[in-house]
Amino acid sequence: MKPNRERQMLESMARGGLRVTEQRKSLAKLFAEAAGYLTPKEVYDRLETKHRGLSFETVYRNLRILQDLGMLEQFYLEDGVKFRIGRFAGQHHHHHLICLSCERVYPLDFCPMDHVGEVPNQFKVVKHRFEIYGYCAECTVSEREEKAPAHK
């Protein structure tokens, strides 16, 4: 477990004006202990055993709130939407390169929106998402090795 991450999430919830309920404490602990991504369904399944009567809608709403506050990052992967704990220390605006094979995420530390140029007249951009999907070097090498003909 990473108690520091759990504590950071709870403190961020309080600073963000959220009531720190038992359900939100469980949510913070779950993400602090998670080794990777969690789908909304996985979050619901794990929390519902401890908090009977918890609805999927409540879980999803809290995931969105925590994402809006920067505590969770949301990713669109091949098998659906997933969340993971965000960056607290040195939180900055960033985007991602996502490997379609191993689902590793690499930060892209510049914003492509800075290079978009003019947007259509009368359109005001208020937020954006930019993710690049492909294959990391490790998965590319593994794929080449698998496809290489066997030597006899």
GROMACS .gro file of N, CA and C in nm:
model
  456
    1MET      N    1   0.084  -0.118   0.000
    1MET     CA    2   0.000   0.000   0.000
    1MET      C    3   0.088   0.123   0.000
    2LYS      N    4   0.037   0.230  -0.055
    2LYS     CA    5   0.108   0.357  -0.057
    2LYS      C    6   0.029   0.456   0.027
    3PRO      N    7   0.049   0.456   0.161
    3PRO     CA    8  -0.032   0.542   0.248
    3PRO      C    9  -0.016   0.691   0.216
    4ASN      N   10   0.099   0.729   0.163
    4ASN     CA   11   0.120   0.868   0.126
    4ASN      C   12   0.024   0.909   0.015
    5ARG      N   13   0.008   0.824  -0.085
    5ARG     CA   14  -0.084   0.853  -0.196
    5ARG      C   15  -0.228   0.857  -0.145
    6GLU      N   16  -0.261   0.765  -0.056
    6GLU     CA   17  -0.396   0.763   0.000
    6GLU      C   18  -0.421   0.893   0.077
    7ARG      N   19  -0.327   0.932   0.161
    7ARG     CA   20  -0.339   1.056   0.238
    7ARG      C   21  -0.350   1.177   0.145
    8GLN      N   22  -0.269   1.178   0.039
    8GLN     CA   23  -0.275   1.289  -0.057
    8GLN      C   24  -0.412   1.300  -0.121
    9MET      N   25  -0.470   1.186  -0.156
    9MET     CA   26  -0.603   1.187  -0.217
    9MET      C   27  -0.706   1.241  -0.119
   10LEU      N   28  -0.701   1.196   0.006
   10LEU     CA   29  -0.797   1.241   0.107
   10LEU      C   30  -0.783   1.391   0.133
   11GLU      N   31  -0.659   1.439   0.141
   11GLU     CA   32  -0.636   1.582   0.162
   11GLU      C   33  -0.684   1.663   0.042
   12SER      N   34  -0.662   1.610  -0.078
   12SER     CA   35  -0.708   1.679  -0.200
   12SER      C   36  -0.860   1.683  -0.206
   13MET      N   37  -0.925   1.576  -0.161
   13MET     CA   38  -1.071   1.576  -0.157
   13MET      C   39  -1.121   1.688  -0.066
   14ALA      N   40  -1.062   1.697   0.052
   14ALA     CA   41  -1.104   1.800   0.148
   14ALA      C   42  -1.078   1.940   0.091
   15ARG      N   43  -0.960   1.960   0.032
   15ARG     CA   44  -0.928   2.090  -0.029
   15ARG      C   45  -1.023   2.123  -0.143
   16GLY      N   46  -1.069   2.020  -0.213
   16GLY     CA   47  -1.162   2.039  -0.325
   16GLY      C   48  -1.306   2.060  -0.281
   17GLY      N   49  -1.329   2.060  -0.152
   17GLY     CA   50  -1.463   2.084  -0.100
   17GLY      C   51  -1.550   1.960  -0.090
   18LEU      N   52  -1.491   1.843  -0.105
   18LEU     CA   53  -1.568   1.718  -0.095
   18LEU      C   54  -1.574   1.671   0.050
   19ARG      N   55  -1.688   1.614   0.086
   19ARG     CA   56  -1.696   1.547   0.216
   19ARG      C   57  -1.615   1.418   0.204
   20VAL      N   58  -1.533   1.392   0.304
   20VAL     CA   59  -1.451   1.271   0.302
   20VAL      C   60  -1.531   1.162   0.374
   21THR      N   61  -1.613   1.093   0.297
   21THR     CA   62  -1.699   0.987   0.349
   21THR      C   63  -1.622   0.856   0.357
   22GLU      N   64  -1.681   0.757   0.421
   22GLU     CA   65  -1.618   0.625   0.428
   22GLU      C   66  -1.601   0.566   0.288
   23GLN      N   67  -1.699   0.589   0.202
   23GLN     CA   68  -1.688   0.539   0.065
   23GLN      C   69  -1.571   0.604  -0.007
   24ARG      N   70  -1.552   0.734   0.011
   24ARG     CA   71  -1.440   0.802  -0.055
   24ARG      C   72  -1.306   0.761   0.006
   25LYS      N   73  -1.306   0.732   0.135
   25LYS     CA   74  -1.183   0.680   0.198
   25LYS      C   75  -1.147   0.545   0.136
   26SER      N   76  -1.247   0.460   0.116
   26SER     CA   77  -1.224   0.331   0.053
   26SER      C   78  -1.176   0.347  -0.091
   27LEU      N   79  -1.231   0.443  -0.162
   27LEU     CA   80  -1.191   0.472  -0.300
   27LEU      C   81  -1.044   0.516  -0.304
   28ALA      N   82  -1.005   0.604  -0.213
   28ALA     CA   83  -0.866   0.651  -0.206
   28ALA      C   84  -0.772   0.535  -0.176
   29LYS      N   85  -0.809   0.450  -0.082
   29LYS     CA   86  -0.726   0.335  -0.047
   29LYS      C   87  -0.713   0.239  -0.165
   30LEU      N   88  -0.823   0.215  -0.234
   30LEU     CA   89  -0.823   0.125  -0.350
   30LEU      C   90  -0.725   0.174  -0.456
   31PHE      N   91  -0.732   0.302  -0.491
   31PHE     CA   92  -0.642   0.353  -0.595
   31PHE      C   93  -0.498   0.363  -0.547
   32ALA      N   94  -0.478   0.392  -0.418
   32ALA     CA   95  -0.341   0.398  -0.364
   32ALA      C   96  -0.276   0.260  -0.369
   33GLU      N   97  -0.354   0.155  -0.353
   33GLU     CA   98  -0.301   0.019  -0.353
   33GLU      C   99  -0.296  -0.043  -0.493
   34ALA      N  100  -0.367   0.014  -0.588
   34ALA     CA  101  -0.376  -0.045  -0.722
   34ALA      C  102  -0.242  -0.038  -0.793
   35ALA      N  103  -0.206  -0.148  -0.857
   35ALA     CA  104  -0.080  -0.154  -0.931
   35ALA      C  105  -0.094  -0.091  -1.069
   36GLY      N  106  -0.215  -0.078  -1.118
   36GLY     CA  107  -0.234  -0.024  -1.253
   36GLY      C  108  -0.368   0.043  -1.266
   37TYR      N  109  -0.436   0.012  -1.376
   37TYR     CA  110  -0.563   0.074  -1.408
   37TYR      C  111  -0.678  -0.002  -1.346
   38LEU      N  112  -0.787   0.071  -1.322
   38LEU     CA  113  -0.910   0.009  -1.275
   38LEU      C  114  -1.025   0.060  -1.361
   39THR      N  115  -1.110  -0.033  -1.402
   39THR     CA  116  -1.231   0.008  -1.474
   39THR      C  117  -1.335   0.052  -1.371
   40PRO      N  118  -1.433   0.131  -1.412
   40PRO     CA  119  -1.540   0.166  -1.319
   40PRO      C  120  -1.607   0.041  -1.259
   41LYS      N  121  -1.623  -0.064  -1.338
   41LYS     CA  122  -1.685  -0.188  -1.289
   41LYS      C  123  -1.599  -0.253  -1.182
   42GLU      N  124  -1.467  -0.255  -1.202
   42GLU     CA  125  -1.377  -0.312  -1.101
   42GLU      C  126  -1.384  -0.232  -0.971
   43VAL      N  127  -1.389  -0.101  -0.982
   43VAL     CA  128  -1.401  -0.016  -0.864
   43VAL      C  129  -1.531  -0.048  -0.791
   44TYR      N  130  -1.639  -0.053  -0.867
   44TYR     CA  131  -1.769  -0.083  -0.808
   44TYR      C  132  -1.768  -0.219  -0.739
   45ASP      N  133  -1.717  -0.322  -0.807
   45ASP     CA  134  -1.715  -0.458  -0.751
   45ASP      C  135  -1.638  -0.463  -0.620
   46ARG      N  136  -1.526  -0.393  -0.613
   46ARG     CA  137  -1.443  -0.396  -0.492
   46ARG      C  138  -1.504  -0.315  -0.378
   47LEU      N  139  -1.566  -0.202  -0.410
   47LEU     CA  140  -1.624  -0.118  -0.304
   47LEU      C  141  -1.759  -0.169  -0.256
   48GLU      N  142  -1.835  -0.229  -0.345
   48GLU     CA  143  -1.970  -0.273  -0.310
   48GLU      C  144  -1.969  -0.381  -0.202
   49THR      N  145  -1.865  -0.461  -0.196
   49THR     CA  146  -1.859  -0.565  -0.092
   49THR      C  147  -1.847  -0.503   0.047
   50LYS      N  148  -1.784  -0.387   0.055
   50LYS     CA  149  -1.768  -0.319   0.185
   50LYS      C  150  -1.882  -0.221   0.213
   51HIS      N  151  -1.937  -0.163   0.108
   51HIS     CA  152  -2.041  -0.061   0.123
   51HIS      C  153  -2.168  -0.109   0.054
   52ARG      N  154  -2.243  -0.193   0.122
   52ARG     CA  155  -2.367  -0.249   0.066
   52ARG      C  156  -2.463  -0.137   0.027
   53GLY      N  157  -2.528  -0.153  -0.086
   53GLY     CA  158  -2.623  -0.053  -0.133
   53GLY      C  159  -2.559   0.055  -0.219
   54LEU      N  160  -2.428   0.051  -0.234
   54LEU     CA  161  -2.358   0.146  -0.319
   54LEU      C  162  -2.400   0.123  -0.463
   55SER      N  163  -2.430   0.230  -0.534
   55SER     CA  164  -2.473   0.215  -0.674
   55SER      C  165  -2.356   0.239  -0.769
   56PHE      N  166  -2.367   0.180  -0.887
   56PHE     CA  167  -2.266   0.200  -0.990
   56PHE      C  168  -2.261   0.347  -1.029
   57GLU      N  169  -2.376   0.413  -1.033
   57GLU     CA  170  -2.382   0.555  -1.070
   57GLU      C  171  -2.303   0.640  -0.971
   58THR      N  172  -2.312   0.608  -0.842
   58THR     CA  173  -2.237   0.682  -0.740
   58THR      C  174  -2.087   0.663  -0.761
   59VAL      N  175  -2.046   0.541  -0.789
   59VAL     CA  176  -1.904   0.514  -0.814
   59VAL      C  177  -1.857   0.594  -0.935
   60TYR      N  178  -1.932   0.587  -1.044
   60TYR     CA  179  -1.892   0.655  -1.168
   60TYR      C  180  -1.888   0.807  -1.147
   61ARG      N  181  -1.986   0.861  -1.077
   61ARG     CA  182  -1.988   1.005  -1.049
   61ARG      C  183  -1.865   1.046  -0.968
   62ASN      N  184  -1.828   0.966  -0.870
   62ASN     CA  185  -1.709   0.997  -0.788
   62ASN      C  186  -1.581   0.985  -0.869
   63LEU      N  187  -1.574   0.888  -0.959
   63LEU     CA  188  -1.457   0.878  -1.047
   63LEU      C  189  -1.443   1.004  -1.131
   64ARG      N  190  -1.552   1.054  -1.185
   64ARG     CA  191  -1.551   1.176  -1.266
   64ARG      C  192  -1.510   1.298  -1.182
   65ILE      N  193  -1.564   1.307  -1.062
   65ILE     CA  194  -1.529   1.419  -0.974
   65ILE      C  195  -1.380   1.416  -0.942
   66LEU      N  196  -1.328   1.299  -0.908
   66LEU     CA  197  -1.186   1.287  -0.874
   66LEU      C  198  -1.098   1.312  -0.996
   67GLN      N  199  -1.148   1.277  -1.113
   67GLN     CA  200  -1.074   1.308  -1.236
   67GLN      C  201  -1.072   1.459  -1.258
   68ASP      N  202  -1.186   1.524  -1.241
   68ASP     CA  203  -1.192   1.670  -1.260
   68ASP      C  204  -1.101   1.744  -1.162
   69LEU      N  205  -1.082   1.687  -1.043
   69LEU     CA  206  -0.993   1.748  -0.943
   69LEU      C  207  -0.847   1.710  -0.964
   70GLY      N  208  -0.818   1.628  -1.065
   70GLY     CA  209  -0.680   1.591  -1.096
   70GLY      C  210  -0.625   1.476  -1.014
   71MET      N  211  -0.709   1.411  -0.935
   71MET     CA  212  -0.662   1.300  -0.852
   71MET      C  213  -0.654   1.170  -0.930
   72LEU      N  214  -0.739   1.156  -1.030
   72LEU     CA  215  -0.738   1.037  -1.115
   72LEU      C  216  -0.717   1.079  -1.259
   73GLU      N  217  -0.651   0.993  -1.333
   73GLU     CA  218  -0.637   1.012  -1.477
   73GLU      C  219  -0.725   0.908  -1.545
   74GLN      N  220  -0.792   0.949  -1.651
   74GLN     CA  221  -0.880   0.860  -1.726
   74GLN      C  222  -0.815   0.828  -1.860
   75PHE      N  223  -0.824   0.701  -1.900
   75PHE     CA  224  -0.767   0.656  -2.026
   75PHE      C  225  -0.871   0.577  -2.103
   76TYR      N  226  -0.868   0.594  -2.235
   76TYR     CA  227  -0.953   0.516  -2.325
   76TYR      C  228  -0.863   0.410  -2.387
   77LEU      N  229  -0.875   0.288  -2.338
   77LEU     CA  230  -0.794   0.178  -2.388
   77LEU      C  231  -0.881   0.086  -2.472
   78GLU      N  232  -0.819  -0.011  -2.536
   78GLU     CA  233  -0.890  -0.101  -2.627
   78GLU      C  234  -1.013  -0.166  -2.563
   79ASP      N  235  -1.002  -0.199  -2.435
   79ASP     CA  236  -1.112  -0.268  -2.369
   79ASP      C  237  -1.198  -0.177  -2.283
   80GLY      N  238  -1.192  -0.047  -2.308
   80GLY     CA  239  -1.282   0.046  -2.239
   80GLY      C  240  -1.210   0.153  -2.158
   81VAL      N  241  -1.290   0.228  -2.085
   81VAL     CA  242  -1.240   0.338  -2.003
   81VAL      C  243  -1.179   0.282  -1.875
   82LYS      N  244  -1.062   0.334  -1.840
   82LYS     CA  245  -0.996   0.293  -1.717
   82LYS      C  246  -0.941   0.416  -1.646
   83PHE      N  247  -0.924   0.403  -1.515
   83PHE     CA  248  -0.872   0.512  -1.434
   83PHE      C  249  -0.750   0.463  -1.357
   84ARG      N  250  -0.662   0.557  -1.325
   84ARG     CA  251  -0.552   0.529  -1.234
   84ARG      C  252  -0.526   0.656  -1.155
   85ILE      N  253  -0.454   0.640  -1.045
   85ILE     CA  254  -0.423   0.755  -0.961
   85ILE      C  255  -0.339   0.852  -1.042
   86GLY      N  256  -0.366   0.980  -1.026
   86GLY     CA  257  -0.296   1.083  -1.102
   86GLY      C  258  -0.164   1.123  -1.038
   87ARG      N  259  -0.102   1.220  -1.099
   87ARG     CA  260   0.023   1.275  -1.046
   87ARG      C  261  -0.013   1.387  -0.950
   88PHE      N  262   0.033   1.376  -0.826
   88PHE     CA  263   0.006   1.483  -0.730
   88PHE      C  264   0.121   1.582  -0.726
   89ALA      N  265   0.240   1.532  -0.701
   89ALA     CA  266   0.356   1.619  -0.692
   89ALA      C  267   0.388   1.673  -0.830
   90GLY      N  268   0.400   1.801  -0.842
   90GLY     CA  269   0.435   1.860  -0.969
   90GLY      C  270   0.330   1.839  -1.076
   91GLN      N  271   0.204   1.833  -1.035
   91GLN     CA  272   0.094   1.814  -1.131
   91GLN      C  273   0.104   1.920  -1.240
   92HIS      N  274   0.106   1.879  -1.361
   92HIS     CA  275   0.110   1.973  -1.471
   92HIS      C  276   0.028   1.918  -1.587
   93HIS      N  277  -0.009   2.005  -1.675
   93HIS     CA  278  -0.087   1.967  -1.792
   93HIS      C  279  -0.001   1.878  -1.882
   94HIS      N  280  -0.051   1.762  -1.914
   94HIS     CA  281   0.024   1.672  -2.001
   94HIS      C  282  -0.074   1.580  -2.075
   95HIS      N  283  -0.019   1.511  -2.173
   95HIS     CA  284  -0.096   1.417  -2.253
   95HIS      C  285  -0.019   1.284  -2.254
   96HIS      N  286  -0.069   1.186  -2.330
   96HIS     CA  287  -0.012   1.052  -2.318
   96HIS      C  288   0.012   0.982  -2.450
   97LEU      N  289   0.116   0.898  -2.449
   97LEU     CA  290   0.140   0.798  -2.553
   97LEU      C  291   0.100   0.667  -2.486
   98ILE      N  292   0.016   0.588  -2.551
   98ILE     CA  293  -0.037   0.466  -2.489
   98ILE      C  294  -0.006   0.346  -2.577
   99CYS      N  295   0.061   0.246  -2.520
   99CYS     CA  296   0.093   0.125  -2.593
   99CYS      C  297  -0.032   0.036  -2.599
  100LEU      N  298  -0.070  -0.002  -2.718
  100LEU     CA  299  -0.188  -0.086  -2.738
  100LEU      C  300  -0.167  -0.230  -2.697
  101SER      N  301  -0.041  -0.270  -2.682
  101SER     CA  302  -0.011  -0.408  -2.646
  101SER      C  303  -0.004  -0.426  -2.494
  102CYS      N  304   0.083  -0.351  -2.429
  102CYS     CA  305   0.104  -0.370  -2.284
  102CYS      C  306   0.029  -0.266  -2.199
  103GLU      N  307  -0.032  -0.167  -2.264
  103GLU     CA  308  -0.108  -0.060  -2.200
  103GLU      C  309  -0.022   0.032  -2.113
  104ARG      N  310   0.109   0.029  -2.133
  104ARG     CA  311   0.195   0.124  -2.064
  104ARG      C  312   0.162   0.264  -2.115
  105VAL      N  313   0.169   0.361  -2.024
  105VAL     CA  314   0.139   0.499  -2.059
  105VAL      C  315   0.265   0.582  -2.040
  106TYR      N  316   0.298   0.659  -2.141
  106TYR     CA  317   0.415   0.747  -2.136
  106TYR      C  318   0.366   0.891  -2.142
  107PRO      N  319   0.412   0.976  -2.050
  107PRO     CA  320   0.367   1.116  -2.055
  107PRO      C  321   0.426   1.189  -2.175
  108LEU      N  322   0.344   1.271  -2.232
  108LEU     CA  323   0.386   1.360  -2.340
  108LEU      C  324   0.385   1.499  -2.277
  109ASP      N  325   0.502   1.552  -2.248
  109ASP     CA  326   0.511   1.671  -2.164
  109ASP      C  327   0.499   1.803  -2.238
  110PHE      N  328   0.439   1.802  -2.352
  110PHE     CA  329   0.404   1.927  -2.418
  110PHE      C  330   0.260   1.914  -2.466
  111CYS      N  331   0.200   2.025  -2.494
  111CYS     CA  332   0.060   2.021  -2.534
  111CYS      C  333   0.047   2.043  -2.685
  112PRO      N  334  -0.005   1.945  -2.757
  112PRO     CA  335  -0.024   1.960  -2.901
  112PRO      C  336  -0.121   2.073  -2.938
  113MET      N  337  -0.208   2.112  -2.846
  113MET     CA  338  -0.301   2.222  -2.873
  113MET      C  339  -0.226   2.352  -2.902
  114ASP      N  340  -0.104   2.364  -2.846
  114ASP     CA  341  -0.023   2.484  -2.870
  114ASP      C  342   0.013   2.497  -3.018
  115HIS      N  343   0.002   2.388  -3.093
  115HIS     CA  344   0.042   2.385  -3.233
  115HIS      C  345  -0.077   2.373  -3.330
  116VAL      N  346  -0.198   2.379  -3.276
  116VAL     CA  347  -0.317   2.363  -3.358
  116VAL      C  348  -0.341   2.485  -3.446
  117GLY      N  349  -0.311   2.601  -3.398
  117GLY     CA  350  -0.336   2.723  -3.476
  117GLY      C  351  -0.478   2.772  -3.456
  118GLU      N  352  -0.532   2.830  -3.558
  118GLU     CA  353  -0.667   2.889  -3.551
  118GLU      C  354  -0.774   2.781  -3.543
  119VAL      N  355  -0.870   2.802  -3.455
  119VAL     CA  356  -0.988   2.716  -3.452
  119VAL      C  357  -1.099   2.792  -3.525
  120PRO      N  358  -1.203   2.723  -3.569
  120PRO     CA  359  -1.310   2.792  -3.642
  120PRO      C  360  -1.364   2.913  -3.565
  121ASN      N  361  -1.403   3.012  -3.640
  121ASN     CA  362  -1.455   3.136  -3.584
  121ASN      C  363  -1.570   3.108  -3.486
  122GLN      N  364  -1.575   3.183  -3.379
  122GLN     CA  365  -1.681   3.174  -3.278
  122GLN      C  366  -1.673   3.048  -3.192
  123PHE      N  367  -1.565   2.972  -3.202
  123PHE     CA  368  -1.553   2.851  -3.121
  123PHE      C  369  -1.455   2.876  -3.008
  124LYS      N  370  -1.501   2.854  -2.886
  124LYS     CA  371  -1.417   2.876  -2.768
  124LYS      C  372  -1.381   2.740  -2.709
  125VAL      N  373  -1.254   2.703  -2.713
  125VAL     CA  374  -1.206   2.577  -2.656
  125VAL      C  375  -1.201   2.591  -2.505
  126VAL      N  376  -1.265   2.499  -2.433
  126VAL     CA  377  -1.262   2.504  -2.287
  126VAL      C  378  -1.184   2.387  -2.226
  127LYS      N  379  -1.173   2.276  -2.298
  127LYS     CA  380  -1.088   2.166  -2.255
  127LYS      C  381  -1.062   2.077  -2.374
  128HIS      N  382  -0.965   1.989  -2.358
  128HIS     CA  383  -0.931   1.899  -2.468
  128HIS      C  384  -0.866   1.773  -2.413
  129ARG      N  385  -0.859   1.671  -2.498
  129ARG     CA  386  -0.793   1.544  -2.465
  129ARG      C  387  -0.709   1.509  -2.587
  130PHE      N  388  -0.588   1.465  -2.560
  130PHE     CA  389  -0.500   1.428  -2.670
  130PHE      C  390  -0.421   1.306  -2.627
  131GLU      N  391  -0.445   1.192  -2.691
  131GLU     CA  392  -0.374   1.069  -2.662
  131GLU      C  393  -0.329   1.007  -2.793
  132ILE      N  394  -0.208   0.955  -2.791
  132ILE     CA  395  -0.153   0.891  -2.910
  132ILE      C  396  -0.139   0.741  -2.880
  133TYR      N  397  -0.192   0.658  -2.968
  133TYR     CA  398  -0.189   0.514  -2.949
  133TYR      C  399  -0.089   0.452  -3.047
  134GLY      N  400  -0.017   0.354  -2.999
  134GLY     CA  401   0.081   0.285  -3.082
  134GLY      C  402   0.144   0.172  -3.004
  135TYR      N  403   0.270   0.141  -3.034
  135TYR     CA  404   0.340   0.031  -2.968
  135TYR      C  405   0.473   0.081  -2.915
  136CYS      N  406   0.500   0.050  -2.788
  136CYS     CA  407   0.626   0.092  -2.727
  136CYS      C  408   0.741   0.011  -2.787
  137ALA      N  409   0.863   0.054  -2.761
  137ALA     CA  410   0.981  -0.013  -2.817
  137ALA      C  411   0.987  -0.159  -2.774
  138GLU      N  412   0.956  -0.186  -2.648
  138GLU     CA  413   0.963  -0.324  -2.597
  138GLU      C  414   0.863  -0.415  -2.669
  139CYS      N  415   0.741  -0.368  -2.689
  139CYS     CA  416   0.641  -0.450  -2.757
  139CYS      C  417   0.671  -0.463  -2.905
  140THR      N  418   0.729  -0.362  -2.966
  140THR     CA  419   0.766  -0.368  -3.107
  140THR      C  420   0.874  -0.474  -3.128
  141VAL      N  421   0.972  -0.477  -3.037
  141VAL     CA  422   1.079  -0.578  -3.045
  141VAL      C  423   1.021  -0.717  -3.025
  142SER      N  424   0.934  -0.734  -2.927
  142SER     CA  425   0.872  -0.864  -2.900
  142SER      C  426   0.793  -0.913  -3.020
  143GLU      N  427   0.720  -0.822  -3.085
  143GLU     CA  428   0.641  -0.860  -3.201
  143GLU      C  429   0.731  -0.904  -3.316
  144ARG      N  430   0.842  -0.833  -3.337
  144ARG     CA  431   0.936  -0.871  -3.443
  144ARG      C  432   0.996  -1.009  -3.416
  145GLU      N  433   1.028  -1.036  -3.289
  145GLU     CA  434   1.086  -1.165  -3.252
  145GLU      C  435   0.987  -1.278  -3.277
  146GLU      N  436   0.858  -1.253  -3.248
  146GLU     CA  437   0.757  -1.355  -3.269
  146GLU      C  438   0.736  -1.385  -3.419
  147LYS      N  439   0.750  -1.283  -3.502
  147LYS     CA  440   0.726  -1.298  -3.645
  147LYS      C  441   0.850  -1.348  -3.720
  148ALA      N  442   0.965  -1.343  -3.655
  148ALA     CA  443   1.089  -1.385  -3.723
  148ALA      C  444   1.084  -1.534  -3.753
  149PRO      N  445   1.127  -1.573  -3.871
  149PRO     CA  446   1.126  -1.717  -3.905
  149PRO      C  447   1.225  -1.793  -3.818
  150ALA      N  448   1.188  -1.913  -3.780
  150ALA     CA  449   1.277  -1.996  -3.699
  150ALA      C  450   1.390  -2.049  -3.786
  151HIS      N  451   1.512  -2.044  -3.734
  151HIS     CA  452   1.628  -2.093  -3.809
  151HIS      C  453   1.646  -2.243  -3.781
  152LYS      N  454   1.673  -2.319  -3.885
  152LYS     CA  455   1.693  -2.463  -3.869
  152LYS      C  456   1.835  -2.501  -3.891
   0.00000   0.00000   0.00000
